[in-house]
């Protein structure tokens, strides 16, 4: 309903507002009790997640209008954020012993980076390069909409062989005989599938909603394997990170081990997203298969924390190695579907493809988080760690 840049700007505001409020009122001024602070933190996380999801979906749609290597650039940038925030937390905790002071500095760094990204976005959106490619995509979309409005019917052709989607109007300036001949030609070739949307009759807004649903349905038919692949990838990752990884303890490293494991994950995730730029033409089915194979990380990480008294894989090297491998595969198989999906549809539908892929991406995150939450009682290592969970929330913010 809102313009692309309005959605992106709103995302920055939804991220900056809670960061400033929590950093100033909760951490610096200490205006709330521990319980109030925990509730406020959860609300802040929800607000940030809402705004950033809208923004992220818009960014992937935005990059879908550019050459595909720029989608890989956005994925790498997302991973870079995780690396920066992990290193920021490590150095602030290492160099400044006072927990309150190092957390305030950690928040100030995050706020500063967020403001810098917002200003850079305002600059980049005005460049000739970006305006050229976004103009091409919007021009194609306007032509499609114009044909749909002026014609008697709206038609979508899906090429099942080349996985190409083409939108046009039906029977504009075409006689019934010619229209039937065209349909016969398409049906006879066995290549195209036709979908019709009737003209608006009573309510003016209802056909536009049907048109939106139709567009998403057709795009999903083309890229469904890529949608499932990215959903499965992030589902498996969120089953383990940061929830289960934050429960890994070691007598020698103490509470530094979860921070170290998360930093390794973010850095290896960054490497995986860089590797996604390597030229390889993945087929959707094969990509989905390799994403599913990552389920092997779930039992491996469970053995790192269970049983609580003496884990089967108790040495700190095990979670570090598993986190390294999981991060690389998460970065790679989380980026490749997003990069390839936009190329499967015409330019005017790439923003929609990016949006649809982000919905799948977020669905994987949500389901993985839900599974991790309900499995938490199984892997919890004691009441002392449970009590410390709200206070250690900043250590999990790297993702």
Tab-separated table of C-alpha atoms in Angstrom:
chain	number	residue	atom	x	y	z
A	1	UNK	CA	0.000	0.000	0.000
A	2	UNK	CA	2.918	2.371	0.732
A	3	UNK	CA	5.709	3.428	-1.574
A	4	UNK	CA	9.029	1.588	-1.546
A	5	UNK	CA	11.030	4.402	0.068
A	6	UNK	CA	8.325	5.082	2.644
A	7	UNK	CA	8.511	1.460	3.800
A	8	UNK	CA	12.310	1.561	4.015
A	9	UNK	CA	12.308	4.850	5.938
A	10	UNK	CA	9.665	3.515	8.337
A	11	UNK	CA	11.877	0.501	8.992
A	12	UNK	CA	14.775	2.739	10.035
A	13	UNK	CA	12.502	4.697	12.386
A	14	UNK	CA	11.106	1.496	13.944
A	15	UNK	CA	14.684	0.327	14.562
A	16	UNK	CA	16.098	3.600	15.896
A	17	UNK	CA	13.197	4.422	18.223
A	18	UNK	CA	13.397	1.349	20.485
A	19	UNK	CA	17.222	1.370	20.385
A	20	UNK	CA	17.337	4.935	21.693
A	21	UNK	CA	14.564	4.374	24.246
A	22	UNK	CA	16.057	1.200	25.730
A	23	UNK	CA	19.607	2.569	25.631
A	24	UNK	CA	18.707	5.829	27.383
A	25	UNK	CA	15.807	4.993	29.708
A	26	UNK	CA	16.629	1.415	30.653
A	27	UNK	CA	20.407	1.065	30.530
A	28	UNK	CA	21.705	4.598	31.098
A	29	UNK	CA	19.068	6.101	33.450
A	30	UNK	CA	17.943	2.723	34.913
A	31	UNK	CA	14.301	3.782	35.210
A	32	UNK	CA	12.846	0.268	35.364
A	33	UNK	CA	13.005	-2.790	37.585
A	34	UNK	CA	14.457	-6.044	36.271
A	35	UNK	CA	11.017	-7.435	35.428
A	36	UNK	CA	9.870	-4.189	33.786
A	37	UNK	CA	13.131	-4.058	31.859
A	38	UNK	CA	12.594	-7.580	30.555
A	39	UNK	CA	9.043	-6.779	29.383
A	40	UNK	CA	10.189	-3.530	27.745
A	41	UNK	CA	13.015	-5.391	26.000
A	42	UNK	CA	10.565	-7.926	24.576
A	43	UNK	CA	8.274	-5.128	23.357
A	44	UNK	CA	11.249	-3.343	21.814
A	45	UNK	CA	12.308	-6.526	20.035
A	46	UNK	CA	8.772	-6.905	18.646
A	47	UNK	CA	8.671	-3.312	17.379
A	48	UNK	CA	12.110	-3.580	15.792
A	49	UNK	CA	11.217	-6.932	14.205
A	50	UNK	CA	8.030	-5.496	12.696
A	51	UNK	CA	9.754	-2.456	11.229
A	52	UNK	CA	12.823	-4.324	10.013
A	53	UNK	CA	10.732	-7.041	8.373
A	54	UNK	CA	8.841	-4.432	6.369
A	55	UNK	CA	12.138	-2.762	5.532
A	56	UNK	CA	13.941	-5.996	4.685
A	57	UNK	CA	11.161	-7.150	2.405
A	58	UNK	CA	11.321	-3.782	0.654
A	59	UNK	CA	15.109	-3.949	0.330
A	60	UNK	CA	15.031	-7.384	-1.287
A	61	UNK	CA	12.358	-6.212	-3.681
A	62	UNK	CA	14.436	-3.094	-4.300
A	63	UNK	CA	17.556	-5.102	-5.104
A	64	UNK	CA	15.531	-7.487	-7.257
A	65	UNK	CA	15.149	-4.623	-9.739
A	66	UNK	CA	18.948	-4.296	-9.992
A	67	UNK	CA	21.371	-6.845	-11.525
A	68	UNK	CA	21.376	-10.011	-9.421
A	69	UNK	CA	24.847	-9.509	-7.950
A	70	UNK	CA	23.419	-6.598	-5.959
A	71	UNK	CA	21.037	-8.943	-4.160
A	72	UNK	CA	24.093	-10.919	-3.111
A	73	UNK	CA	25.591	-7.632	-1.946
A	74	UNK	CA	22.590	-6.956	0.292
A	75	UNK	CA	22.772	-10.470	1.751
A	76	UNK	CA	26.491	-9.960	2.438
A	77	UNK	CA	25.734	-6.601	4.038
A	78	UNK	CA	23.202	-8.248	6.313
A	79	UNK	CA	25.820	-10.752	7.403
A	80	UNK	CA	28.389	-7.973	7.831
A	81	UNK	CA	26.017	-6.378	10.334
A	82	UNK	CA	26.103	-9.592	12.371
A	83	UNK	CA	29.915	-9.660	12.309
A	84	UNK	CA	30.199	-5.998	13.313
A	85	UNK	CA	27.715	-6.302	16.167
A	86	UNK	CA	29.358	-9.488	17.482
A	87	UNK	CA	32.815	-7.893	17.452
A	88	UNK	CA	31.362	-4.770	19.022
A	89	UNK	CA	29.936	-6.788	21.906
A	90	UNK	CA	33.156	-8.756	22.364
A	91	UNK	CA	35.387	-5.671	22.512
A	92	UNK	CA	33.056	-3.606	24.686
A	93	UNK	CA	32.762	-6.485	27.156
A	94	UNK	CA	36.500	-7.232	27.014
A	95	UNK	CA	37.841	-3.680	27.333
A	96	UNK	CA	35.323	-2.224	29.791
A	97	UNK	CA	34.635	-4.283	32.881
A	98	UNK	CA	31.627	-2.299	34.087
A	99	UNK	CA	28.622	-4.116	32.593
A	100	UNK	CA	26.411	-1.027	32.476
A	101	UNK	CA	29.017	1.152	30.776
A	102	UNK	CA	30.015	-1.410	28.159
A	103	UNK	CA	26.348	-2.056	27.324
A	104	UNK	CA	25.684	1.693	26.895
A	105	UNK	CA	28.645	1.936	24.513
A	106	UNK	CA	27.401	-1.144	22.665
A	107	UNK	CA	24.018	0.543	22.125
A	108	UNK	CA	25.640	3.830	21.060
A	109	UNK	CA	27.667	1.996	18.407
A	110	UNK	CA	24.502	0.300	17.142
A	111	UNK	CA	22.590	3.591	16.999
A	112	UNK	CA	25.468	5.272	15.166
A	113	UNK	CA	25.655	2.516	12.564
A	114	UNK	CA	21.895	2.631	12.044
A	115	UNK	CA	21.985	6.392	11.434
A	116	UNK	CA	24.898	6.015	9.021
A	117	UNK	CA	23.036	3.360	7.007
A	118	UNK	CA	19.943	5.571	6.845
A	119	UNK	CA	21.960	8.519	5.484
A	120	UNK	CA	23.734	6.277	2.965
A	121	UNK	CA	20.383	4.978	1.744
A	122	UNK	CA	19.177	8.539	1.117
A	123	UNK	CA	22.300	9.165	-0.966
A	124	UNK	CA	22.254	5.878	-2.920
A	125	UNK	CA	18.580	6.074	-3.912
A	126	UNK	CA	19.313	9.291	-5.805
A	127	UNK	CA	22.177	7.914	-7.902
A	128	UNK	CA	21.724	7.627	-11.670
A	129	UNK	CA	22.496	3.917	-11.569
A	130	UNK	CA	19.710	3.054	-9.107
A	131	UNK	CA	17.194	5.387	-10.751
A	132	UNK	CA	17.924	3.814	-14.149
A	133	UNK	CA	17.181	0.225	-13.098
A	134	UNK	CA	14.237	1.017	-10.834
A	135	UNK	CA	12.811	3.158	-13.640
A	136	UNK	CA	13.004	0.224	-16.063
A	137	UNK	CA	11.175	-2.072	-13.664
A	138	UNK	CA	8.477	0.489	-12.905
A	139	UNK	CA	8.039	1.286	-16.566
A	140	UNK	CA	7.413	-2.391	-17.305
A	141	UNK	CA	4.977	-2.644	-14.401
A	142	UNK	CA	3.107	0.459	-15.563
A	143	UNK	CA	2.746	-1.004	-19.044
A	144	UNK	CA	1.355	-4.228	-17.599
A	145	UNK	CA	-1.103	-2.345	-15.403
A	146	UNK	CA	-2.149	-0.130	-18.304
A	147	UNK	CA	-2.894	-3.137	-20.444
A	148	UNK	CA	-4.868	-4.738	-17.636
A	149	UNK	CA	-6.948	-1.629	-17.123
A	150	UNK	CA	-7.693	-0.955	-20.792
A	151	UNK	CA	-8.400	-4.532	-21.860
A	152	UNK	CA	-11.396	-6.699	-21.186
A	153	UNK	CA	-9.419	-9.341	-19.329
A	154	UNK	CA	-6.130	-9.746	-17.518
A	155	UNK	CA	-3.993	-12.681	-18.621
A	156	UNK	CA	-0.902	-14.346	-17.208
A	157	UNK	CA	1.250	-16.771	-19.194
A	158	UNK	CA	3.479	-19.155	-17.279
A	159	UNK	CA	6.124	-20.914	-19.346
A	160	UNK	CA	6.608	-24.198	-17.517
A	161	UNK	CA	9.772	-25.039	-19.461
A	162	UNK	CA	11.736	-21.798	-19.112
A	163	UNK	CA	10.000	-20.821	-15.839
A	164	UNK	CA	9.097	-17.438	-17.294
A	165	UNK	CA	6.043	-15.424	-16.307
A	166	UNK	CA	4.479	-12.963	-18.757
A	167	UNK	CA	1.586	-10.624	-17.978
A	168	UNK	CA	-0.611	-9.081	-20.679
A	169	UNK	CA	-4.187	-8.081	-21.344
A	170	UNK	CA	-6.609	-10.366	-23.099
A	171	UNK	CA	-8.379	-9.553	-26.372
A	172	UNK	CA	-7.565	-5.832	-26.588
A	173	UNK	CA	-8.320	-5.023	-30.238
A	174	UNK	CA	-8.532	-8.695	-31.070
A	175	UNK	CA	-11.567	-10.331	-32.598
A	176	UNK	CA	-13.115	-13.354	-30.880
A	177	UNK	CA	-11.863	-15.604	-33.689
A	178	UNK	CA	-8.295	-14.376	-33.300
A	179	UNK	CA	-8.527	-14.671	-29.523
A	180	UNK	CA	-9.669	-18.289	-29.787
A	181	UNK	CA	-6.855	-18.991	-32.252
A	182	UNK	CA	-4.318	-17.529	-29.847
A	183	UNK	CA	-5.645	-19.617	-26.980
A	184	UNK	CA	-5.536	-22.732	-29.128
A	185	UNK	CA	-1.961	-22.021	-30.097
A	186	UNK	CA	-0.917	-21.594	-26.480
A	187	UNK	CA	-2.821	-24.662	-25.325
A	188	UNK	CA	-1.620	-26.779	-28.224
A	189	UNK	CA	2.015	-26.071	-27.431
A	190	UNK	CA	1.501	-27.299	-23.880
A	191	UNK	CA	3.775	-24.546	-22.665
A	192	UNK	CA	1.595	-21.755	-21.289
A	193	UNK	CA	-1.033	-21.768	-18.607
A	194	UNK	CA	-3.681	-19.042	-18.774
A	195	UNK	CA	-5.435	-17.350	-15.866
A	196	UNK	CA	-8.251	-14.805	-16.264
A	197	UNK	CA	-9.469	-12.138	-13.899
A	198	UNK	CA	-12.977	-10.742	-14.529
A	199	UNK	CA	-13.591	-7.027	-14.905
A	200	UNK	CA	-14.577	-5.077	-11.794
A	201	UNK	CA	-18.333	-5.076	-11.326
A	202	UNK	CA	-19.447	-3.587	-8.029
A	203	UNK	CA	-16.610	-2.845	-5.649
A	204	UNK	CA	-13.703	-1.004	-7.141
A	205	UNK	CA	-11.110	-2.206	-4.626
A	206	UNK	CA	-11.931	-5.926	-4.668
A	207	UNK	CA	-10.511	-6.721	-8.143
A	208	UNK	CA	-7.236	-5.032	-7.196
A	209	UNK	CA	-6.966	-7.368	-4.191
A	210	UNK	CA	-7.691	-10.344	-6.446
A	211	UNK	CA	-5.051	-9.060	-8.834
A	212	UNK	CA	-2.509	-8.827	-6.017
A	213	UNK	CA	-3.290	-12.382	-4.924
A	214	UNK	CA	-3.058	-13.583	-8.517
A	215	UNK	CA	0.343	-11.960	-9.003
A	216	UNK	CA	1.713	-13.587	-5.852
A	217	UNK	CA	0.256	-16.954	-6.778
A	218	UNK	CA	1.815	-16.902	-10.228
A	219	UNK	CA	5.203	-15.757	-8.970
A	220	UNK	CA	5.098	-18.422	-6.241
A	221	UNK	CA	4.407	-21.133	-8.845
A	222	UNK	CA	7.663	-20.219	-10.543
A	223	UNK	CA	9.933	-19.810	-7.495
A	224	UNK	CA	8.331	-22.187	-4.966
A	225	UNK	CA	11.419	-24.398	-4.662
A	226	UNK	CA	13.533	-21.346	-3.874
A	227	UNK	CA	10.934	-20.195	-1.345
A	228	UNK	CA	10.993	-23.566	0.427
A	229	UNK	CA	14.781	-23.709	0.285
A	230	UNK	CA	15.304	-20.393	2.077
A	231	UNK	CA	12.523	-21.180	4.576
A	232	UNK	CA	14.083	-24.559	5.480
A	233	UNK	CA	17.559	-23.020	5.740
A	234	UNK	CA	16.526	-20.380	8.257
A	235	UNK	CA	14.154	-22.727	10.077
A	236	UNK	CA	17.037	-25.072	10.909
A	237	UNK	CA	19.308	-22.174	11.832
A	238	UNK	CA	16.797	-20.527	14.179
A	239	UNK	CA	16.112	-23.846	15.888
A	240	UNK	CA	19.687	-23.574	17.148
A	241	UNK	CA	20.803	-19.955	16.961
A	242	UNK	CA	20.822	-17.987	19.170
A	243	UNK	CA	18.626	-19.941	21.634
A	244	UNK	CA	20.367	-23.300	21.967
A	245	UNK	CA	23.837	-21.870	21.347
A	246	UNK	CA	23.368	-19.405	24.215
A	247	UNK	CA	22.908	-22.399	26.557
A	248	UNK	CA	26.300	-23.908	25.779
A	249	UNK	CA	28.547	-23.562	28.839
A	250	UNK	CA	32.100	-24.528	29.696
A	251	UNK	CA	33.836	-24.353	33.083
A	252	UNK	CA	36.985	-22.853	31.599
A	253	UNK	CA	35.401	-20.236	29.285
A	254	UNK	CA	32.257	-19.551	31.335
A	255	UNK	CA	29.790	-17.136	29.751
A	256	UNK	CA	32.349	-16.211	27.107
A	257	UNK	CA	31.672	-19.433	25.194
A	258	UNK	CA	28.197	-18.404	23.912
A	259	UNK	CA	29.606	-15.046	22.783
A	260	UNK	CA	32.504	-16.789	21.032
A	261	UNK	CA	30.200	-19.322	19.349
A	262	UNK	CA	27.889	-16.571	18.103
A	263	UNK	CA	30.805	-14.530	16.785
A	264	UNK	CA	32.086	-17.584	14.890
A	265	UNK	CA	28.626	-18.128	13.427
A	266	UNK	CA	28.295	-14.522	12.253
A	267	UNK	CA	31.756	-14.466	10.702
A	268	UNK	CA	31.279	-17.790	8.917
A	269	UNK	CA	27.821	-16.663	7.783
A	270	UNK	CA	29.549	-13.642	6.259
A	271	UNK	CA	31.982	-15.950	4.417
A	272	UNK	CA	29.087	-18.098	3.179
A	273	UNK	CA	27.316	-15.103	1.707
A	274	UNK	CA	30.465	-14.046	-0.098
A	275	UNK	CA	30.774	-17.570	-1.526
A	276	UNK	CA	27.219	-17.206	-2.840
A	277	UNK	CA	28.644	-14.900	-5.518
A	278	UNK	CA	30.435	-17.865	-7.139
A	279	UNK	CA	28.835	-18.647	-10.498
A	280	UNK	CA	26.874	-21.889	-10.264
A	281	UNK	CA	23.439	-22.511	-11.733
A	282	UNK	CA	21.557	-24.258	-8.934
A	283	UNK	CA	18.319	-25.981	-9.830
A	284	UNK	CA	15.524	-25.361	-7.359
A	285	UNK	CA	15.057	-29.013	-6.381
A	286	UNK	CA	18.750	-29.613	-5.718
A	287	UNK	CA	18.986	-26.400	-3.704
A	288	UNK	CA	16.067	-27.525	-1.558
A	289	UNK	CA	17.682	-30.936	-0.985
A	290	UNK	CA	20.957	-29.439	0.244
A	291	UNK	CA	19.048	-27.046	2.502
A	292	UNK	CA	17.257	-29.994	4.103
A	293	UNK	CA	20.535	-31.863	4.713
A	294	UNK	CA	21.452	-29.142	7.242
A	295	UNK	CA	19.028	-30.764	9.683
A	296	UNK	CA	22.017	-32.825	10.852
A	297	UNK	CA	23.136	-29.794	12.909
A	298	UNK	CA	20.174	-30.165	15.281
A	299	UNK	CA	21.240	-33.468	16.927
A	300	UNK	CA	24.893	-32.360	16.896
A	301	UNK	CA	24.167	-29.209	18.877
A	302	UNK	CA	21.835	-31.059	21.235
A	303	UNK	CA	24.738	-33.358	22.104
A	304	UNK	CA	26.731	-30.249	23.032
A	305	UNK	CA	24.268	-29.354	25.822
A	306	UNK	CA	22.615	-32.648	26.796
A	307	UNK	CA	22.738	-34.130	29.328
A	308	UNK	CA	23.190	-30.891	31.260
A	309	UNK	CA	25.606	-32.320	33.849
A	310	UNK	CA	27.959	-33.944	31.327
A	311	UNK	CA	27.206	-33.222	27.635
A	312	UNK	CA	28.081	-35.928	25.129
A	313	UNK	CA	30.214	-33.406	23.222
A	314	UNK	CA	31.432	-31.318	26.139
A	315	UNK	CA	34.686	-29.933	24.724
A	316	UNK	CA	34.304	-26.266	23.631
A	317	UNK	CA	35.872	-27.067	20.260
A	318	UNK	CA	32.783	-29.034	19.192
A	319	UNK	CA	30.246	-26.172	19.284
A	320	UNK	CA	32.797	-23.865	17.666
A	321	UNK	CA	33.310	-26.252	14.741
A	322	UNK	CA	29.593	-26.913	14.342
A	323	UNK	CA	28.858	-23.185	14.511
A	324	UNK	CA	31.476	-22.557	11.831
A	325	UNK	CA	29.948	-25.126	9.469
A	326	UNK	CA	26.394	-24.037	10.207
A	327	UNK	CA	27.289	-20.398	9.583
A	328	UNK	CA	28.923	-21.054	6.216
A	329	UNK	CA	26.020	-23.186	4.997
A	330	UNK	CA	23.479	-20.709	6.363
A	331	UNK	CA	25.151	-17.840	4.548
A	332	UNK	CA	25.406	-19.754	1.291
A	333	UNK	CA	22.025	-21.511	1.144
A	334	UNK	CA	20.312	-18.485	2.638
A	335	UNK	CA	21.638	-16.216	-0.124
A	336	UNK	CA	21.589	-18.315	-3.291
A	337	UNK	CA	17.769	-18.791	-3.379
A	338	UNK	CA	17.229	-15.059	-2.898
A	339	UNK	CA	19.728	-14.228	-5.642
A	340	UNK	CA	18.370	-16.715	-8.189
A	341	UNK	CA	14.648	-16.216	-7.567
A	342	UNK	CA	14.544	-12.662	-8.944
A	343	UNK	CA	16.041	-13.859	-12.228
A	344	UNK	CA	13.198	-16.321	-12.806
A	345	UNK	CA	10.596	-13.603	-13.358
A	346	UNK	CA	10.485	-10.575	-15.702
A	347	UNK	CA	11.835	-7.206	-14.465
A	348	UNK	CA	8.422	-5.777	-13.592
A	349	UNK	CA	7.800	-8.671	-11.171
A	350	UNK	CA	11.188	-8.735	-9.428
A	351	UNK	CA	10.159	-6.508	-6.560
A	352	UNK	CA	7.232	-8.844	-5.941
A	353	UNK	CA	9.538	-11.882	-6.151
A	354	UNK	CA	11.846	-10.306	-3.566
A	355	UNK	CA	8.873	-9.615	-1.320
A	356	UNK	CA	7.599	-13.188	-1.697
A	357	UNK	CA	11.020	-14.635	-0.921
A	358	UNK	CA	11.246	-12.473	2.197
A	359	UNK	CA	7.900	-13.832	3.387
A	360	UNK	CA	9.324	-17.364	3.093
A	361	UNK	CA	12.537	-16.260	4.777
A	362	UNK	CA	10.625	-14.766	7.707
A	363	UNK	CA	8.338	-17.805	7.903
A	364	UNK	CA	11.432	-19.967	8.413
A	365	UNK	CA	12.713	-17.601	11.105
A	366	UNK	CA	9.364	-17.596	12.901
A	367	UNK	CA	8.877	-21.369	12.870
A	368	UNK	CA	12.481	-21.988	13.892
A	369	UNK	CA	12.173	-19.536	16.784
A	370	UNK	CA	8.939	-21.195	17.918
A	371	UNK	CA	10.553	-24.648	17.914
A	372	UNK	CA	13.574	-23.306	19.821
A	373	UNK	CA	11.297	-21.679	22.395
A	374	UNK	CA	9.328	-24.856	23.086
A	375	UNK	CA	12.514	-26.935	23.180
A	376	UNK	CA	14.166	-24.590	25.656
A	377	UNK	CA	12.994	-26.551	28.738
A	378	UNK	CA	14.611	-29.674	27.279
A	379	UNK	CA	18.048	-28.078	26.972
A	380	UNK	CA	18.007	-25.680	29.960
A	381	UNK	CA	20.966	-26.311	32.244
A	382	UNK	CA	19.721	-24.943	35.510
A	383	UNK	CA	17.838	-22.206	37.254
A	384	UNK	CA	20.883	-19.936	37.456
A	385	UNK	CA	21.107	-19.720	33.671
A	386	UNK	CA	17.356	-19.235	33.409
A	387	UNK	CA	17.566	-16.274	35.772
A	388	UNK	CA	20.454	-14.781	33.815
A	389	UNK	CA	18.668	-15.042	30.448
A	390	UNK	CA	16.997	-11.566	30.479
A	391	UNK	CA	20.234	-9.897	31.586
A	392	UNK	CA	22.261	-11.499	28.796
A	393	UNK	CA	19.933	-10.399	26.019
A	394	UNK	CA	22.544	-8.134	24.449
A	395	UNK	CA	24.804	-11.098	23.744
A	396	UNK	CA	22.235	-12.550	21.348
A	397	UNK	CA	21.668	-9.424	19.303
A	398	UNK	CA	24.316	-10.226	16.704
A	399	UNK	CA	21.933	-12.044	14.408
